[in-house]
Amino acid sequence: MNVTRQFLAYYKPYIRTLFYDLFCAILIGVTGVLFPVVIRDLTNRVFILNDPQAMTALLMRDAVFLLLLYVIEALAQYYMTVYGHLMGAKMEADMRSDLFSHLERLSFSYFDKTNTGIWFPA
């Protein structure tokens, strides 16, 4: 549990980015569910209309809605790809910095007693 708590502490400076990233993931999931709903509406309700003007109006409405969904999904994917990756890279840098600081605080006798690197027996 202590290791988990230490790991979660690295999220603290990036909590806003994490929540935006999770929100974008939810948006992508919702848009993924809405696409088939709109297509089902088109096939079950719009394409069977006998009035060409009504069909065109509903088709344009659904086309604009699908385009809006694609734009929302693309922006959410962009945020997750760019800023989510940057958050992970910054967290990794923070972990490496903390590890290096810890290694610098160790005494020389620790390194005398402890094997480091890869050891191949002769």
mmCIF file with all atom_site columns, C-alpha atoms in Angstrom:
data_model
loop_
_atom_site.group_PDB
_atom_site.id
_atom_site.type_symbol
_atom_site.label_atom_id
_atom_site.label_alt_id
_atom_site.label_comp_id
_atom_site.label_asym_id
_atom_site.label_entity_id
_atom_site.label_seq_id
_atom_site.pdbx_PDB_ins_code
_atom_site.Cartn_x
_atom_site.Cartn_y
_atom_site.Cartn_z
_atom_site.occupancy
_atom_site.B_iso_or_equiv
_atom_site.pdbx_formal_charge
_atom_site.auth_seq_id
_atom_site.auth_comp_id
_atom_site.auth_asym_id
_atom_site.auth_atom_id
_atom_site.pdbx_PDB_model_num
ATOM 1   C CA . MET A 1 1   ? 0.000   0.000   0.000   1.00 0.00 ? 1   MET A CA 1
ATOM 2   C CA . ASN A 1 2   ? 2.905   2.321   0.739   1.00 0.00 ? 2   ASN A CA 1
ATOM 3   C CA . VAL A 1 3   ? 4.324   1.872   -2.771  1.00 0.00 ? 3   VAL A CA 1
ATOM 4   C CA . THR A 1 4   ? 0.925   2.664   -4.292  1.00 0.00 ? 4   THR A CA 1
ATOM 5   C CA . ARG A 1 5   ? 0.649   5.808   -2.194  1.00 0.00 ? 5   ARG A CA 1
ATOM 6   C CA . GLN A 1 6   ? 4.139   6.899   -3.282  1.00 0.00 ? 6   GLN A CA 1
ATOM 7   C CA . PHE A 1 7   ? 3.234   6.278   -6.927  1.00 0.00 ? 7   PHE A CA 1
ATOM 8   C CA . LEU A 1 8   ? -0.050  8.184   -6.678  1.00 0.00 ? 8   LEU A CA 1
ATOM 9   C CA . ALA A 1 9   ? 1.808   11.148  -5.176  1.00 0.00 ? 9   ALA A CA 1
ATOM 10  C CA . TYR A 1 10  ? 3.430   11.710  -8.578  1.00 0.00 ? 10  TYR A CA 1
ATOM 11  C CA . TYR A 1 11  ? -0.016  12.463  -10.045 1.00 0.00 ? 11  TYR A CA 1
ATOM 12  C CA . LYS A 1 12  ? -0.607  15.351  -7.633  1.00 0.00 ? 12  LYS A CA 1
ATOM 13  C CA . PRO A 1 13  ? 1.100   18.124  -9.689  1.00 0.00 ? 13  PRO A CA 1
ATOM 14  C CA . TYR A 1 14  ? -0.713  16.908  -12.811 1.00 0.00 ? 14  TYR A CA 1
ATOM 15  C CA . ILE A 1 15  ? -4.167  16.237  -11.354 1.00 0.00 ? 15  ILE A CA 1
ATOM 16  C CA . ARG A 1 16  ? -5.896  18.767  -13.641 1.00 0.00 ? 16  ARG A CA 1
ATOM 17  C CA . THR A 1 17  ? -4.317  17.211  -16.718 1.00 0.00 ? 17  THR A CA 1
ATOM 18  C CA . LEU A 1 18  ? -5.305  13.763  -15.461 1.00 0.00 ? 18  LEU A CA 1
ATOM 19  C CA . PHE A 1 19  ? -8.949  14.781  -15.027 1.00 0.00 ? 19  PHE A CA 1
ATOM 20  C CA . TYR A 1 20  ? -9.049  16.420  -18.467 1.00 0.00 ? 20  TYR A CA 1
ATOM 21  C CA . ASP A 1 21  ? -7.490  13.266  -19.909 1.00 0.00 ? 21  ASP A CA 1
ATOM 22  C CA . LEU A 1 22  ? -10.104 11.065  -18.222 1.00 0.00 ? 22  LEU A CA 1
ATOM 23  C CA . PHE A 1 23  ? -12.858 13.425  -19.382 1.00 0.00 ? 23  PHE A CA 1
ATOM 24  C CA . CYS A 1 24  ? -11.573 13.119  -22.940 1.00 0.00 ? 24  CYS A CA 1
ATOM 25  C CA . ALA A 1 25  ? -11.580 9.333   -22.606 1.00 0.00 ? 25  ALA A CA 1
ATOM 26  C CA . ILE A 1 26  ? -15.220 9.488   -21.517 1.00 0.00 ? 26  ILE A CA 1
ATOM 27  C CA . LEU A 1 27  ? -16.012 11.776  -24.468 1.00 0.00 ? 27  LEU A CA 1
ATOM 28  C CA . ILE A 1 28  ? -14.435 9.307   -26.873 1.00 0.00 ? 28  ILE A CA 1
ATOM 29  C CA . GLY A 1 29  ? -16.492 6.509   -25.352 1.00 0.00 ? 29  GLY A CA 1
ATOM 30  C CA . VAL A 1 30  ? -19.725 8.497   -25.615 1.00 0.00 ? 30  VAL A CA 1
ATOM 31  C CA . THR A 1 31  ? -19.059 9.500   -29.211 1.00 0.00 ? 31  THR A CA 1
ATOM 32  C CA . GLY A 1 32  ? -18.276 5.886   -30.029 1.00 0.00 ? 32  GLY A CA 1
ATOM 33  C CA . VAL A 1 33  ? -21.703 4.903   -28.688 1.00 0.00 ? 33  VAL A CA 1
ATOM 34  C CA . LEU A 1 34  ? -23.525 7.742   -30.453 1.00 0.00 ? 34  LEU A CA 1
ATOM 35  C CA . PHE A 1 35  ? -22.277 6.912   -33.963 1.00 0.00 ? 35  PHE A CA 1
ATOM 36  C CA . PRO A 1 36  ? -24.285 3.668   -34.270 1.00 0.00 ? 36  PRO A CA 1
ATOM 37  C CA . VAL A 1 37  ? -27.337 5.374   -32.742 1.00 0.00 ? 37  VAL A CA 1
ATOM 38  C CA . VAL A 1 38  ? -27.286 8.059   -35.437 1.00 0.00 ? 38  VAL A CA 1
ATOM 39  C CA . ILE A 1 39  ? -26.719 5.509   -38.199 1.00 0.00 ? 39  ILE A CA 1
ATOM 40  C CA . ARG A 1 40  ? -29.620 3.409   -36.901 1.00 0.00 ? 40  ARG A CA 1
ATOM 41  C CA . ASP A 1 41  ? -31.803 6.537   -36.906 1.00 0.00 ? 41  ASP A CA 1
ATOM 42  C CA . LEU A 1 42  ? -30.805 7.202   -40.505 1.00 0.00 ? 42  LEU A CA 1
ATOM 43  C CA . THR A 1 43  ? -31.555 3.698   -41.702 1.00 0.00 ? 43  THR A CA 1
ATOM 44  C CA . ASN A 1 44  ? -34.762 3.124   -39.720 1.00 0.00 ? 44  ASN A CA 1
ATOM 45  C CA . ARG A 1 45  ? -36.368 6.551   -39.966 1.00 0.00 ? 45  ARG A CA 1
ATOM 46  C CA . VAL A 1 46  ? -34.791 8.920   -42.487 1.00 0.00 ? 46  VAL A CA 1
ATOM 47  C CA . PHE A 1 47  ? -34.013 6.746   -45.517 1.00 0.00 ? 47  PHE A CA 1
ATOM 48  C CA . ILE A 1 48  ? -37.563 5.340   -45.672 1.00 0.00 ? 48  ILE A CA 1
ATOM 49  C CA . LEU A 1 49  ? -39.250 8.743   -45.980 1.00 0.00 ? 49  LEU A CA 1
ATOM 50  C CA . ASN A 1 50  ? -41.176 9.405   -49.170 1.00 0.00 ? 50  ASN A CA 1
ATOM 51  C CA . ASP A 1 51  ? -40.729 13.192  -48.999 1.00 0.00 ? 51  ASP A CA 1
ATOM 52  C CA . PRO A 1 52  ? -37.325 14.097  -50.539 1.00 0.00 ? 52  PRO A CA 1
ATOM 53  C CA . GLN A 1 53  ? -37.192 17.512  -48.861 1.00 0.00 ? 53  GLN A CA 1
ATOM 54  C CA . ALA A 1 54  ? -37.858 16.091  -45.408 1.00 0.00 ? 54  ALA A CA 1
ATOM 55  C CA . MET A 1 55  ? -35.320 13.335  -46.035 1.00 0.00 ? 55  MET A CA 1
ATOM 56  C CA . THR A 1 56  ? -32.703 15.865  -47.126 1.00 0.00 ? 56  THR A CA 1
ATOM 57  C CA . ALA A 1 57  ? -33.351 18.094  -44.105 1.00 0.00 ? 57  ALA A CA 1
ATOM 58  C CA . LEU A 1 58  ? -33.047 15.192  -41.648 1.00 0.00 ? 58  LEU A CA 1
ATOM 59  C CA . LEU A 1 59  ? -30.031 13.824  -43.496 1.00 0.00 ? 59  LEU A CA 1
ATOM 60  C CA . MET A 1 60  ? -28.272 17.189  -43.284 1.00 0.00 ? 60  MET A CA 1
ATOM 61  C CA . ARG A 1 61  ? -29.126 17.470  -39.585 1.00 0.00 ? 61  ARG A CA 1
ATOM 62  C CA . ASP A 1 62  ? -27.658 14.045  -38.874 1.00 0.00 ? 62  ASP A CA 1
ATOM 63  C CA . ALA A 1 63  ? -24.649 14.736  -41.104 1.00 0.00 ? 63  ALA A CA 1
ATOM 64  C CA . VAL A 1 64  ? -23.860 17.925  -39.178 1.00 0.00 ? 64  VAL A CA 1
ATOM 65  C CA . PHE A 1 65  ? -24.306 16.054  -35.906 1.00 0.00 ? 65  PHE A CA 1
ATOM 66  C CA . LEU A 1 66  ? -21.954 13.273  -37.059 1.00 0.00 ? 66  LEU A CA 1
ATOM 67  C CA . LEU A 1 67  ? -19.412 15.850  -38.190 1.00 0.00 ? 67  LEU A CA 1
ATOM 68  C CA . LEU A 1 68  ? -19.633 17.525  -34.787 1.00 0.00 ? 68  LEU A CA 1
ATOM 69  C CA . LEU A 1 69  ? -19.107 14.146  -33.114 1.00 0.00 ? 69  LEU A CA 1
ATOM 70  C CA . TYR A 1 70  ? -16.060 13.469  -35.287 1.00 0.00 ? 70  TYR A CA 1
ATOM 71  C CA . VAL A 1 71  ? -14.567 16.870  -34.416 1.00 0.00 ? 71  VAL A CA 1
ATOM 72  C CA . ILE A 1 72  ? -15.188 16.320  -30.687 1.00 0.00 ? 72  ILE A CA 1
ATOM 73  C CA . GLU A 1 73  ? -13.658 12.854  -30.861 1.00 0.00 ? 73  GLU A CA 1
ATOM 74  C CA . ALA A 1 74  ? -10.630 14.124  -32.812 1.00 0.00 ? 74  ALA A CA 1
ATOM 75  C CA . LEU A 1 75  ? -9.997  16.945  -30.331 1.00 0.00 ? 75  LEU A CA 1
ATOM 76  C CA . ALA A 1 76  ? -10.357 14.596  -27.370 1.00 0.00 ? 76  ALA A CA 1
ATOM 77  C CA . GLN A 1 77  ? -7.997  12.091  -28.992 1.00 0.00 ? 77  GLN A CA 1
ATOM 78  C CA . TYR A 1 78  ? -5.501  14.872  -29.691 1.00 0.00 ? 78  TYR A CA 1
ATOM 79  C CA . TYR A 1 79  ? -5.584  16.005  -26.050 1.00 0.00 ? 79  TYR A CA 1
ATOM 80  C CA . MET A 1 80  ? -5.119  12.481  -24.787 1.00 0.00 ? 80  MET A CA 1
ATOM 81  C CA . THR A 1 81  ? -2.291  11.784  -27.208 1.00 0.00 ? 81  THR A CA 1
ATOM 82  C CA . VAL A 1 82  ? -0.348  15.000  -26.685 1.00 0.00 ? 82  VAL A CA 1
ATOM 83  C CA . TYR A 1 83  ? -1.024  16.140  -23.136 1.00 0.00 ? 83  TYR A CA 1
ATOM 84  C CA . GLY A 1 84  ? -1.522  12.674  -21.680 1.00 0.00 ? 84  GLY A CA 1
ATOM 85  C CA . HIS A 1 85  ? 1.857   11.664  -23.083 1.00 0.00 ? 85  HIS A CA 1
ATOM 86  C CA . LEU A 1 86  ? 3.492   14.846  -21.771 1.00 0.00 ? 86  LEU A CA 1
ATOM 87  C CA . MET A 1 87  ? 2.012   14.203  -18.334 1.00 0.00 ? 87  MET A CA 1
ATOM 88  C CA . GLY A 1 88  ? 3.472   10.694  -18.340 1.00 0.00 ? 88  GLY A CA 1
ATOM 89  C CA . ALA A 1 89  ? 6.861   11.936  -19.493 1.00 0.00 ? 89  ALA A CA 1
ATOM 90  C CA . LYS A 1 90  ? 6.935   14.622  -16.800 1.00 0.00 ? 90  LYS A CA 1
ATOM 91  C CA . MET A 1 91  ? 5.932   12.105  -14.139 1.00 0.00 ? 91  MET A CA 1
ATOM 92  C CA . GLU A 1 92  ? 8.687   9.794   -15.315 1.00 0.00 ? 92  GLU A CA 1
ATOM 93  C CA . ALA A 1 93  ? 11.183  12.657  -15.133 1.00 0.00 ? 93  ALA A CA 1
ATOM 94  C CA . ASP A 1 94  ? 10.018  13.452  -11.599 1.00 0.00 ? 94  ASP A CA 1
ATOM 95  C CA . MET A 1 95  ? 10.476  9.806   -10.589 1.00 0.00 ? 95  MET A CA 1
ATOM 96  C CA . ARG A 1 96  ? 13.939  9.675   -12.105 1.00 0.00 ? 96  ARG A CA 1
ATOM 97  C CA . SER A 1 97  ? 14.899  12.921  -10.371 1.00 0.00 ? 97  SER A CA 1
ATOM 98  C CA . ASP A 1 98  ? 13.693  11.611  -7.013  1.00 0.00 ? 98  ASP A CA 1
ATOM 99  C CA . LEU A 1 99  ? 15.543  8.331   -7.548  1.00 0.00 ? 99  LEU A CA 1
ATOM 100 C CA . PHE A 1 100 ? 18.753  10.161  -8.454  1.00 0.00 ? 100 PHE A CA 1
ATOM 101 C CA . SER A 1 101 ? 18.404  12.419  -5.403  1.00 0.00 ? 101 SER A CA 1
ATOM 102 C CA . HIS A 1 102 ? 17.967  9.353   -3.226  1.00 0.00 ? 102 HIS A CA 1
ATOM 103 C CA . LEU A 1 103 ? 21.046  7.683   -4.722  1.00 0.00 ? 103 LEU A CA 1
ATOM 104 C CA . GLU A 1 104 ? 23.103  10.819  -4.100  1.00 0.00 ? 104 GLU A CA 1
ATOM 105 C CA . ARG A 1 105 ? 22.127  10.805  -0.418  1.00 0.00 ? 105 ARG A CA 1
ATOM 106 C CA . LEU A 1 106 ? 23.363  7.239   0.128   1.00 0.00 ? 106 LEU A CA 1
ATOM 107 C CA . SER A 1 107 ? 26.715  6.819   1.805   1.00 0.00 ? 107 SER A CA 1
ATOM 108 C CA . PHE A 1 108 ? 29.774  5.568   -0.019  1.00 0.00 ? 108 PHE A CA 1
ATOM 109 C CA . SER A 1 109 ? 29.780  2.488   2.215   1.00 0.00 ? 109 SER A CA 1
ATOM 110 C CA . TYR A 1 110 ? 26.398  1.497   0.752   1.00 0.00 ? 110 TYR A CA 1
ATOM 111 C CA . PHE A 1 111 ? 27.929  1.356   -2.716  1.00 0.00 ? 111 PHE A CA 1
ATOM 112 C CA . ASP A 1 112 ? 30.956  -0.516  -1.344  1.00 0.00 ? 112 ASP A CA 1
ATOM 113 C CA . LYS A 1 113 ? 28.709  -3.229  0.115   1.00 0.00 ? 113 LYS A CA 1
ATOM 114 C CA . THR A 1 114 ? 26.083  -3.386  -2.655  1.00 0.00 ? 114 THR A CA 1
ATOM 115 C CA . ASN A 1 115 ? 26.625  -4.790  -6.135  1.00 0.00 ? 115 ASN A CA 1
ATOM 116 C CA . THR A 1 116 ? 25.383  -2.542  -8.904  1.00 0.00 ? 116 THR A CA 1
ATOM 117 C CA . GLY A 1 117 ? 24.983  -3.269  -12.585 1.00 0.00 ? 117 GLY A CA 1
ATOM 118 C CA . ILE A 1 118 ? 24.980  -6.686  -14.163 1.00 0.00 ? 118 ILE A CA 1
ATOM 119 C CA . TRP A 1 119 ? 27.305  -9.308  -12.776 1.00 0.00 ? 119 TRP A CA 1
ATOM 120 C CA . PHE A 1 120 ? 28.246  -12.312 -14.856 1.00 0.00 ? 120 PHE A CA 1
ATOM 121 C CA . PRO A 1 121 ? 29.906  -15.136 -12.984 1.00 0.00 ? 121 PRO A CA 1
ATOM 122 C CA . ALA A 1 122 ? 33.184  -16.349 -14.436 1.00 0.00 ? 122 ALA A CA 1
#
